[in-house]
Short mmCIF file of C-alpha atoms in Angstrom, two decimals:
data_model
loop_
_atom_site.label_atom_id
_atom_site.label_comp_id
_atom_site.label_asym_id
_atom_site.label_seq_id
_atom_site.Cartn_x
_atom_site.Cartn_y
_atom_site.Cartn_z
CA MET A 1 -15.90 18.93 12.88
CA GLY A 2 -19.25 18.63 11.00
CA PHE A 3 -19.99 18.20 7.64
CA LEU A 4 -22.80 19.15 5.95
CA LYS A 5 -23.03 16.75 2.75
CA SER A 6 -24.49 17.64 -0.82
CA ILE A 7 -23.91 16.77 -4.23
CA PHE A 8 -22.63 19.74 -6.47
CA SER A 9 -22.20 18.81 -10.25
CA SER A 10 -19.17 21.04 -11.48
CA SER A 11 -20.88 21.07 -14.77
CA ASP A 12 -22.93 24.04 -14.88
CA SER A 13 -25.90 22.38 -17.94
CA ALA A 14 -28.72 19.79 -16.65
CA SER A 15 -26.65 17.12 -18.54
CA PRO A 16 -23.73 15.57 -16.91
CA SER A 17 -20.38 16.96 -18.19
CA PRO A 18 -17.40 14.65 -19.33
CA ASN A 19 -15.29 16.95 -16.43
CA ALA A 20 -18.41 16.73 -14.07
CA ILE A 21 -16.68 15.41 -10.66
CA SER A 22 -19.55 14.86 -7.23
CA LEU A 23 -18.39 16.45 -4.45
CA GLU A 24 -19.28 16.54 -0.80
CA GLU A 25 -19.99 20.21 0.73
CA TYR A 26 -17.29 20.21 3.91
CA SER A 27 -18.05 23.32 6.44
CA ALA A 28 -16.90 24.03 10.08
CA PRO A 29 -17.79 25.97 13.00
CA GLY A 30 -15.48 29.32 11.68
CA MET A 31 -14.72 28.49 8.65
CA SER A 32 -16.05 31.39 6.66
CA ASP A 33 -13.62 33.93 8.93
CA ARG A 34 -11.03 31.84 7.85
CA LEU A 35 -11.58 31.39 4.18
CA GLY A 36 -14.09 34.25 3.83
CA THR A 37 -17.57 34.34 2.77
CA GLN A 38 -17.60 33.99 -0.78
CA SER A 39 -15.13 30.27 -0.87
CA ARG A 40 -16.82 27.11 -0.13
CA ILE A 41 -15.26 23.77 0.75
CA TYR A 42 -16.18 20.34 -1.18
CA PHE A 43 -14.81 17.03 -0.92
CA SER A 44 -14.86 14.57 -3.43
CA THR A 45 -13.18 10.69 -4.14
CA ASP A 46 -14.12 11.44 -7.79
CA ARG A 47 -10.33 9.72 -9.62
CA SER A 48 -10.89 11.65 -12.68
CA ILE A 49 -8.98 14.92 -11.82
CA ASP A 50 -7.36 16.68 -14.39
CA LEU A 51 -3.59 15.47 -13.78
CA TYR A 52 -2.35 18.93 -14.75
CA GLU A 53 -4.35 20.93 -12.28
CA LEU A 54 -3.44 18.18 -10.02
CA GLU A 55 0.37 18.89 -11.09
CA GLU A 56 -0.05 22.35 -10.63
CA LEU A 57 -1.19 21.84 -6.66
CA CYS A 58 1.81 19.38 -6.34
CA ASP A 59 4.03 22.32 -8.10
CA SER A 60 2.68 24.54 -5.67
CA VAL A 61 4.17 22.70 -2.53
CA GLY A 62 7.35 22.33 -4.20
CA TRP A 63 7.31 18.45 -5.14
CA ALA A 64 9.81 17.30 -7.80
CA ARG A 65 7.57 16.33 -11.15
CA ARG A 66 6.71 13.26 -11.68
CA PRO A 67 5.73 11.52 -15.29
CA LEU A 68 2.01 12.01 -15.98
CA ARG A 69 1.75 8.94 -17.36
CA LYS A 70 2.81 6.82 -13.91
CA VAL A 71 0.62 10.03 -11.59
CA ARG A 72 -2.05 8.63 -14.18
CA LYS A 73 -1.33 4.81 -13.48
CA ALA A 74 -0.55 5.55 -9.62
CA LEU A 75 -4.36 7.05 -9.45
CA GLN A 76 -6.16 4.90 -11.07
CA HIS A 77 -4.43 1.71 -8.90
CA SER A 78 -4.97 3.50 -5.93
CA TYR A 79 -7.58 2.02 -3.29
CA MET A 80 -8.48 5.63 -2.75
CA VAL A 81 -8.39 9.25 -3.95
CA VAL A 82 -9.44 12.22 -2.17
CA SER A 83 -9.21 15.82 -3.26
CA MET A 84 -10.05 18.83 -1.93
CA TRP A 85 -11.82 22.01 -3.69
CA GLU A 86 -12.84 25.50 -3.47
CA VAL A 87 -15.61 26.76 -5.31
CA ARG A 88 -16.38 30.71 -5.35
CA GLY A 89 -19.38 31.30 -7.87
CA SER A 90 -18.66 29.47 -10.89
CA ARG A 91 -15.33 29.04 -10.32
CA LYS A 92 -13.32 25.48 -8.92
CA ARG A 93 -9.96 25.05 -8.07
CA LEU A 94 -7.75 21.68 -6.58
CA ILE A 95 -6.42 23.00 -3.17
CA GLY A 96 -5.81 19.35 -1.22
CA PHE A 97 -5.37 15.61 -2.44
CA ALA A 98 -4.43 13.03 -0.82
CA ARG A 99 -4.77 9.33 -1.49
CA ALA A 100 -4.17 5.92 -0.42
CA THR A 101 -2.97 2.44 -1.67
CA SER A 102 -5.07 -1.21 0.17
CA ASP A 103 -5.49 -4.47 0.22
CA CYS A 104 -9.16 -3.34 0.74
CA ALA A 105 -9.02 -5.94 4.07
CA PHE A 106 -6.44 -4.82 6.70
CA ASN A 107 -3.83 -2.07 5.84
CA ALA A 108 -4.30 0.73 4.08
CA THR A 109 -0.55 3.53 3.31
CA VAL A 110 -1.38 7.40 2.44
CA TRP A 111 0.49 8.97 0.08
CA ASP A 112 0.62 12.19 -1.78
CA VAL A 113 -0.80 14.29 1.09
CA ALA A 114 -0.87 18.01 0.30
CA ILE A 115 -2.52 21.67 0.60
CA ARG A 116 -2.13 24.68 -1.55
CA PRO A 117 -0.06 26.92 0.37
CA GLU A 118 -2.06 29.54 0.85
CA PHE A 119 -5.08 27.50 2.22
CA GLN A 120 -2.90 25.79 4.80
CA GLY A 121 -3.07 26.44 8.64
CA LYS A 122 -6.76 26.70 8.12
CA GLY A 123 -7.82 23.14 9.26
CA LEU A 124 -8.14 21.97 6.03
CA GLY A 125 -5.43 19.41 6.06
CA LYS A 126 -6.80 18.10 9.04
CA ALA A 127 -10.47 18.14 7.55
CA LEU A 128 -9.01 16.27 4.35
CA MET A 129 -7.05 13.68 6.64
CA SER A 130 -10.16 13.06 8.80
CA TYR A 131 -12.83 12.42 5.96
CA LEU A 132 -9.79 9.85 4.44
CA ILE A 133 -9.17 7.66 7.83
CA SER A 134 -13.22 8.32 7.87
CA LYS A 135 -13.72 6.93 4.52
CA LEU A 136 -11.34 3.83 4.81
CA ARG A 137 -12.67 3.20 8.48
CA ARG A 138 -15.87 2.75 6.64
CA GLU A 139 -14.65 0.06 4.60
CA ASP A 140 -13.67 -2.12 7.75
CA ILE A 141 -9.36 -0.95 7.22
CA SER A 142 -8.16 -0.66 10.31
CA ASN A 143 -4.70 -0.32 10.01
CA ILE A 144 -3.90 2.61 8.59
CA THR A 145 -0.30 3.65 7.52
CA LEU A 146 1.62 6.45 6.01
CA PHE A 147 5.62 7.38 6.38
CA ALA A 148 5.69 11.01 7.24
CA ASP A 149 8.08 13.91 6.87
CA PRO A 150 10.06 15.01 10.00
CA HIS A 151 8.18 18.30 9.56
CA VAL A 152 4.83 16.88 9.40
CA VAL A 153 4.99 14.27 11.99
CA LYS A 154 3.22 16.62 14.91
CA PHE A 155 0.50 17.20 12.33
CA TYR A 156 -0.13 12.93 11.84
CA GLY A 157 0.36 13.02 15.21
CA GLY A 158 -2.69 14.97 16.40
CA LEU A 159 -4.64 13.38 14.28
CA GLY A 160 -3.81 10.10 16.61
CA PHE A 161 -0.85 8.61 13.80
CA LEU A 162 1.76 7.22 16.12
CA ALA A 163 4.95 6.93 15.14
CA ASP A 164 7.20 3.80 15.36
CA PRO A 165 4.37 2.16 17.81
CA GLU A 166 5.98 -0.68 19.53
CA GLY A 167 8.96 0.16 17.95
CA ILE A 168 8.12 -0.89 14.17
CA LYS A 169 10.21 0.76 12.07
CA GLY A 170 9.22 2.59 8.55
CA MET A 171 11.55 1.25 5.85
CA PHE A 172 13.22 2.28 2.51
CA TRP A 173 14.59 0.36 -0.61
CA TYR A 174 15.45 2.56 -3.21
CA PRO A 175 17.22 0.95 -6.30
CA ASN A 176 21.29 1.41 -6.60
CA MET B 1 22.70 -16.03 -5.13
CA GLY B 2 21.31 -17.24 -7.74
CA PHE B 3 18.03 -18.62 -9.85
CA LEU B 4 17.78 -21.30 -11.78
CA LYS B 5 14.26 -21.25 -13.40
CA SER B 6 11.78 -24.09 -14.54
CA ILE B 7 8.05 -24.39 -14.67
CA PHE B 8 6.76 -27.14 -12.01
CA SER B 9 2.98 -28.15 -11.48
CA SER B 10 1.85 -29.26 -8.55
CA SER B 11 0.05 -32.01 -10.19
CA ASP B 12 0.66 -35.04 -11.67
CA SER B 13 -2.18 -36.21 -14.29
CA ALA B 14 -1.04 -33.92 -17.51
CA SER B 15 -4.40 -32.17 -17.51
CA PRO B 16 -4.40 -28.84 -15.18
CA SER B 17 -5.87 -29.53 -11.52
CA PRO B 18 -7.45 -26.33 -10.43
CA ASN B 19 -5.18 -26.55 -6.79
CA ALA B 20 -1.85 -26.59 -9.28
CA ILE B 21 0.07 -23.07 -9.20
CA SER B 22 3.30 -22.08 -11.15
CA LEU B 23 6.50 -22.56 -9.47
CA GLU B 24 10.11 -21.20 -10.14
CA GLU B 25 13.03 -23.41 -8.84
CA TYR B 26 15.09 -21.61 -6.77
CA SER B 27 18.85 -22.58 -6.37
CA ALA B 28 21.76 -21.48 -4.26
CA PRO B 29 25.48 -22.51 -4.16
CA GLY B 30 25.47 -24.72 -0.39
CA MET B 31 21.54 -24.93 -0.49
CA SER B 32 21.94 -28.85 -0.26
CA ASP B 33 23.97 -28.81 2.93
CA ARG B 34 21.78 -26.31 4.85
CA LEU B 35 18.30 -28.10 3.65
CA GLY B 36 19.52 -31.68 2.07
CA THR B 37 19.68 -33.12 -0.79
CA GLN B 38 15.68 -34.29 -0.57
CA SER B 39 14.55 -30.79 -1.25
CA ARG B 40 13.77 -28.82 -3.35
CA ILE B 41 13.33 -25.04 -3.32
CA TYR B 42 10.81 -23.20 -5.19
CA PHE B 43 9.12 -19.50 -5.88
CA SER B 44 5.56 -18.56 -6.44
CA THR B 45 3.61 -15.51 -7.12
CA ASP B 46 0.33 -17.06 -7.90
CA ARG B 47 -1.93 -16.04 -5.57
CA SER B 48 -4.98 -19.09 -5.24
CA ILE B 49 -2.98 -20.53 -2.46
CA ASP B 50 -4.65 -22.93 -0.05
CA LEU B 51 -5.94 -20.30 2.99
CA TYR B 52 -5.49 -23.02 5.20
CA GLU B 53 -2.00 -23.86 4.31
CA LEU B 54 -1.09 -20.23 4.78
CA GLU B 55 -2.60 -19.94 7.76
CA GLU B 56 -0.51 -22.96 9.58
CA LEU B 57 2.23 -21.09 8.08
CA CYS B 58 1.00 -17.95 10.29
CA ASP B 59 0.29 -19.94 12.91
CA SER B 60 4.02 -21.72 12.48
CA VAL B 61 5.67 -18.16 13.46
CA GLY B 62 3.09 -17.35 16.15
CA TRP B 63 0.40 -14.61 14.22
CA ALA B 64 -2.50 -13.91 15.61
CA ARG B 65 -5.53 -15.55 13.76
CA ARG B 66 -7.39 -13.25 11.33
CA PRO B 67 -10.66 -14.26 9.08
CA LEU B 68 -10.06 -16.16 6.42
CA ARG B 69 -12.68 -14.10 4.05
CA LYS B 70 -10.42 -11.50 5.29
CA VAL B 71 -7.40 -13.05 4.25
CA ARG B 72 -9.02 -14.13 0.94
CA LYS B 73 -9.74 -10.07 0.18
CA ALA B 74 -6.22 -9.44 1.17
CA LEU B 75 -4.47 -11.61 -1.19
CA GLN B 76 -7.26 -10.79 -3.80
CA HIS B 77 -6.71 -7.35 -3.62
CA SER B 78 -2.36 -7.54 -3.25
CA TYR B 79 -0.19 -6.06 -6.25
CA MET B 80 2.04 -9.34 -5.63
CA VAL B 81 1.47 -12.45 -3.49
CA VAL B 82 4.76 -14.19 -3.15
CA SER B 83 5.46 -17.70 -1.44
CA MET B 84 8.02 -20.69 -1.16
CA TRP B 85 7.92 -24.20 -0.64
CA GLU B 86 9.42 -26.86 -0.40
CA VAL B 87 9.01 -30.42 -2.32
CA ARG B 88 10.25 -33.53 -1.19
CA GLY B 89 9.19 -36.01 -3.57
CA SER B 90 6.06 -35.45 -3.95
CA ARG B 91 4.97 -33.83 -1.73
CA LYS B 92 5.54 -29.91 -1.50
CA ARG B 93 4.98 -27.74 1.44
CA LEU B 94 4.31 -23.95 2.02
CA ILE B 95 7.65 -22.44 3.61
CA GLY B 96 7.49 -19.04 2.73
CA PHE B 97 5.12 -16.05 2.20
CA ALA B 98 5.00 -12.28 1.60
CA ARG B 99 2.94 -10.04 -0.14
CA ALA B 100 2.64 -6.27 -1.06
CA THR B 101 0.00 -3.63 -2.02
CA SER B 102 0.84 -0.64 -4.51
CA ASP B 103 -0.38 2.06 -6.80
CA CYS B 104 1.43 0.09 -9.45
CA ALA B 105 3.47 2.67 -10.75
CA PHE B 106 5.28 4.80 -7.51
CA ASN B 107 5.07 2.84 -3.96
CA ALA B 108 5.22 -0.98 -2.86
CA THR B 109 4.35 -2.00 0.85
CA VAL B 110 5.72 -5.00 1.75
CA TRP B 111 3.15 -6.80 4.29
CA ASP B 112 2.98 -10.15 5.90
CA VAL B 113 6.59 -11.71 5.78
CA ALA B 114 6.67 -14.70 7.14
CA ILE B 115 9.35 -18.22 7.00
CA ARG B 116 8.13 -21.31 8.66
CA PRO B 117 10.46 -21.20 12.24
CA GLU B 118 12.60 -24.76 10.81
CA PHE B 119 13.48 -22.79 7.49
CA GLN B 120 14.56 -19.98 8.94
CA GLY B 121 18.49 -19.09 8.99
CA LYS B 122 18.94 -20.57 6.24
CA GLY B 123 19.39 -18.00 3.54
CA LEU B 124 15.41 -18.60 2.58
CA GLY B 125 14.25 -15.44 4.07
CA LYS B 126 16.45 -13.22 2.39
CA ALA B 127 16.22 -15.41 -0.84
CA LEU B 128 12.15 -14.64 -0.66
CA MET B 129 12.56 -10.66 -0.19
CA SER B 130 15.13 -10.28 -3.04
CA TYR B 131 12.39 -12.40 -5.06
CA LEU B 132 9.90 -10.06 -4.72
CA ILE B 133 11.79 -7.26 -4.71
CA SER B 134 13.16 -8.28 -8.30
CA LYS B 135 9.79 -9.01 -9.29
CA LEU B 136 8.51 -5.15 -8.38
CA ARG B 137 11.95 -4.10 -10.02
CA ARG B 138 10.42 -5.10 -13.23
CA GLU B 139 7.60 -3.60 -12.70
CA ASP B 140 9.30 0.06 -12.31
CA ILE B 141 8.37 0.82 -9.09
CA SER B 142 11.18 2.24 -7.31
CA ASN B 143 9.98 2.90 -3.83
CA ILE B 144 9.47 -0.14 -1.75
CA THR B 145 8.40 -0.03 1.41
CA LEU B 146 8.00 -1.53 4.56
CA PHE B 147 7.11 -1.61 8.57
CA ALA B 148 9.53 -3.61 10.74
CA ASP B 149 9.37 -5.17 14.30
CA PRO B 150 12.44 -4.09 15.98
CA HIS B 151 13.64 -7.84 15.48
CA VAL B 152 13.82 -8.19 11.73
CA VAL B 153 15.47 -4.02 11.33
CA LYS B 154 18.67 -6.00 10.79
CA PHE B 155 17.66 -8.04 8.61
CA TYR B 156 15.96 -5.36 6.49
CA GLY B 157 18.78 -3.38 6.68
CA GLY B 158 20.82 -5.99 4.89
CA LEU B 159 18.53 -6.28 2.22
CA GLY B 160 18.84 -3.04 1.54
CA PHE B 161 16.49 -1.14 3.55
CA LEU B 162 16.78 1.97 5.62
CA ALA B 163 15.22 3.00 8.55
CA ASP B 164 13.84 6.23 8.44
CA PRO B 165 15.74 7.69 5.60
CA GLU B 166 15.85 11.47 5.90
CA GLY B 167 13.94 11.39 9.50
CA ILE B 168 10.80 10.00 7.50
CA LYS B 169 8.67 8.37 10.39
CA GLY B 170 6.33 5.62 10.01
CA MET B 171 3.04 5.94 11.58
CA PHE B 172 -0.03 4.03 12.26
CA TRP B 173 -3.38 4.96 12.86
CA TYR B 174 -5.22 2.45 14.81
CA PRO B 175 -9.19 2.63 15.42
CA ASN B 176 -9.90 3.21 19.35
#
């Protein structure tokens, strides 16, 4: 996988728009075969994502709706927020998302990984997670954890995540 | 389990000492039988814990040493830090610790739960975790998670934590 990095503004004007977020271009061999030559894919770690756009992505993968005020708070207090964008001409569309909580020192935990269904199966989920892992590693965080639904355990396994290493169990406490 | 709450200062002087941390007294039926009548147990959510005192606690449970600068950073950036103290006369001793990372909205993950060996088996680990859970619940965080070593899965199960609910797997990524 290769990263061709560049700064891209979502605003066409020379002065920064309040909705502009900084993006890094992503490219990989064969990507134009999978996505078409018109599409360009970008990553961002900017957390000023339009919450309705994020909700639309979450809806597309069938997640239960969550109160936007809590989503806003969760984004603000996540250690890292990464998003993936398709750009076609002047149109920019949120196609992937993931975020991580962390103590900024030892551990990070990845939450809310989503890729828009029509973009799944093209290596973009893997690219998004690799991008997040590389960003966390750059911050010297070594223990990256997550809780995987059964159908994505294999996907994360392919990225180097181990399920229950040394018998460690993921455990959940829910209110009664 | 009952909490008798009171504010306690570790400083004997009227003016606050930089090392004073605010404590809440913990009491439970039969506690004096288990700990002796001289001991009183306190909780704190103050994160200004002496790092050497914390390291001594971690040493006592056999954890690998970690750089103090990273421990300091992890404490600063944890969402919640809870500690448990034994007070005998004018002597105050750190006997338990736990912390949680969180997005302040949906999820919290508990790390570094330790009870000094000579205080284990007296219900204090359960009390410490219940205290942490109640604090997180008060902040409206509903999904409390952790990664449990095999020998403590039963302990957390007794507190209402479920291992691998609906087949969800805890997964870890370590650097090569």
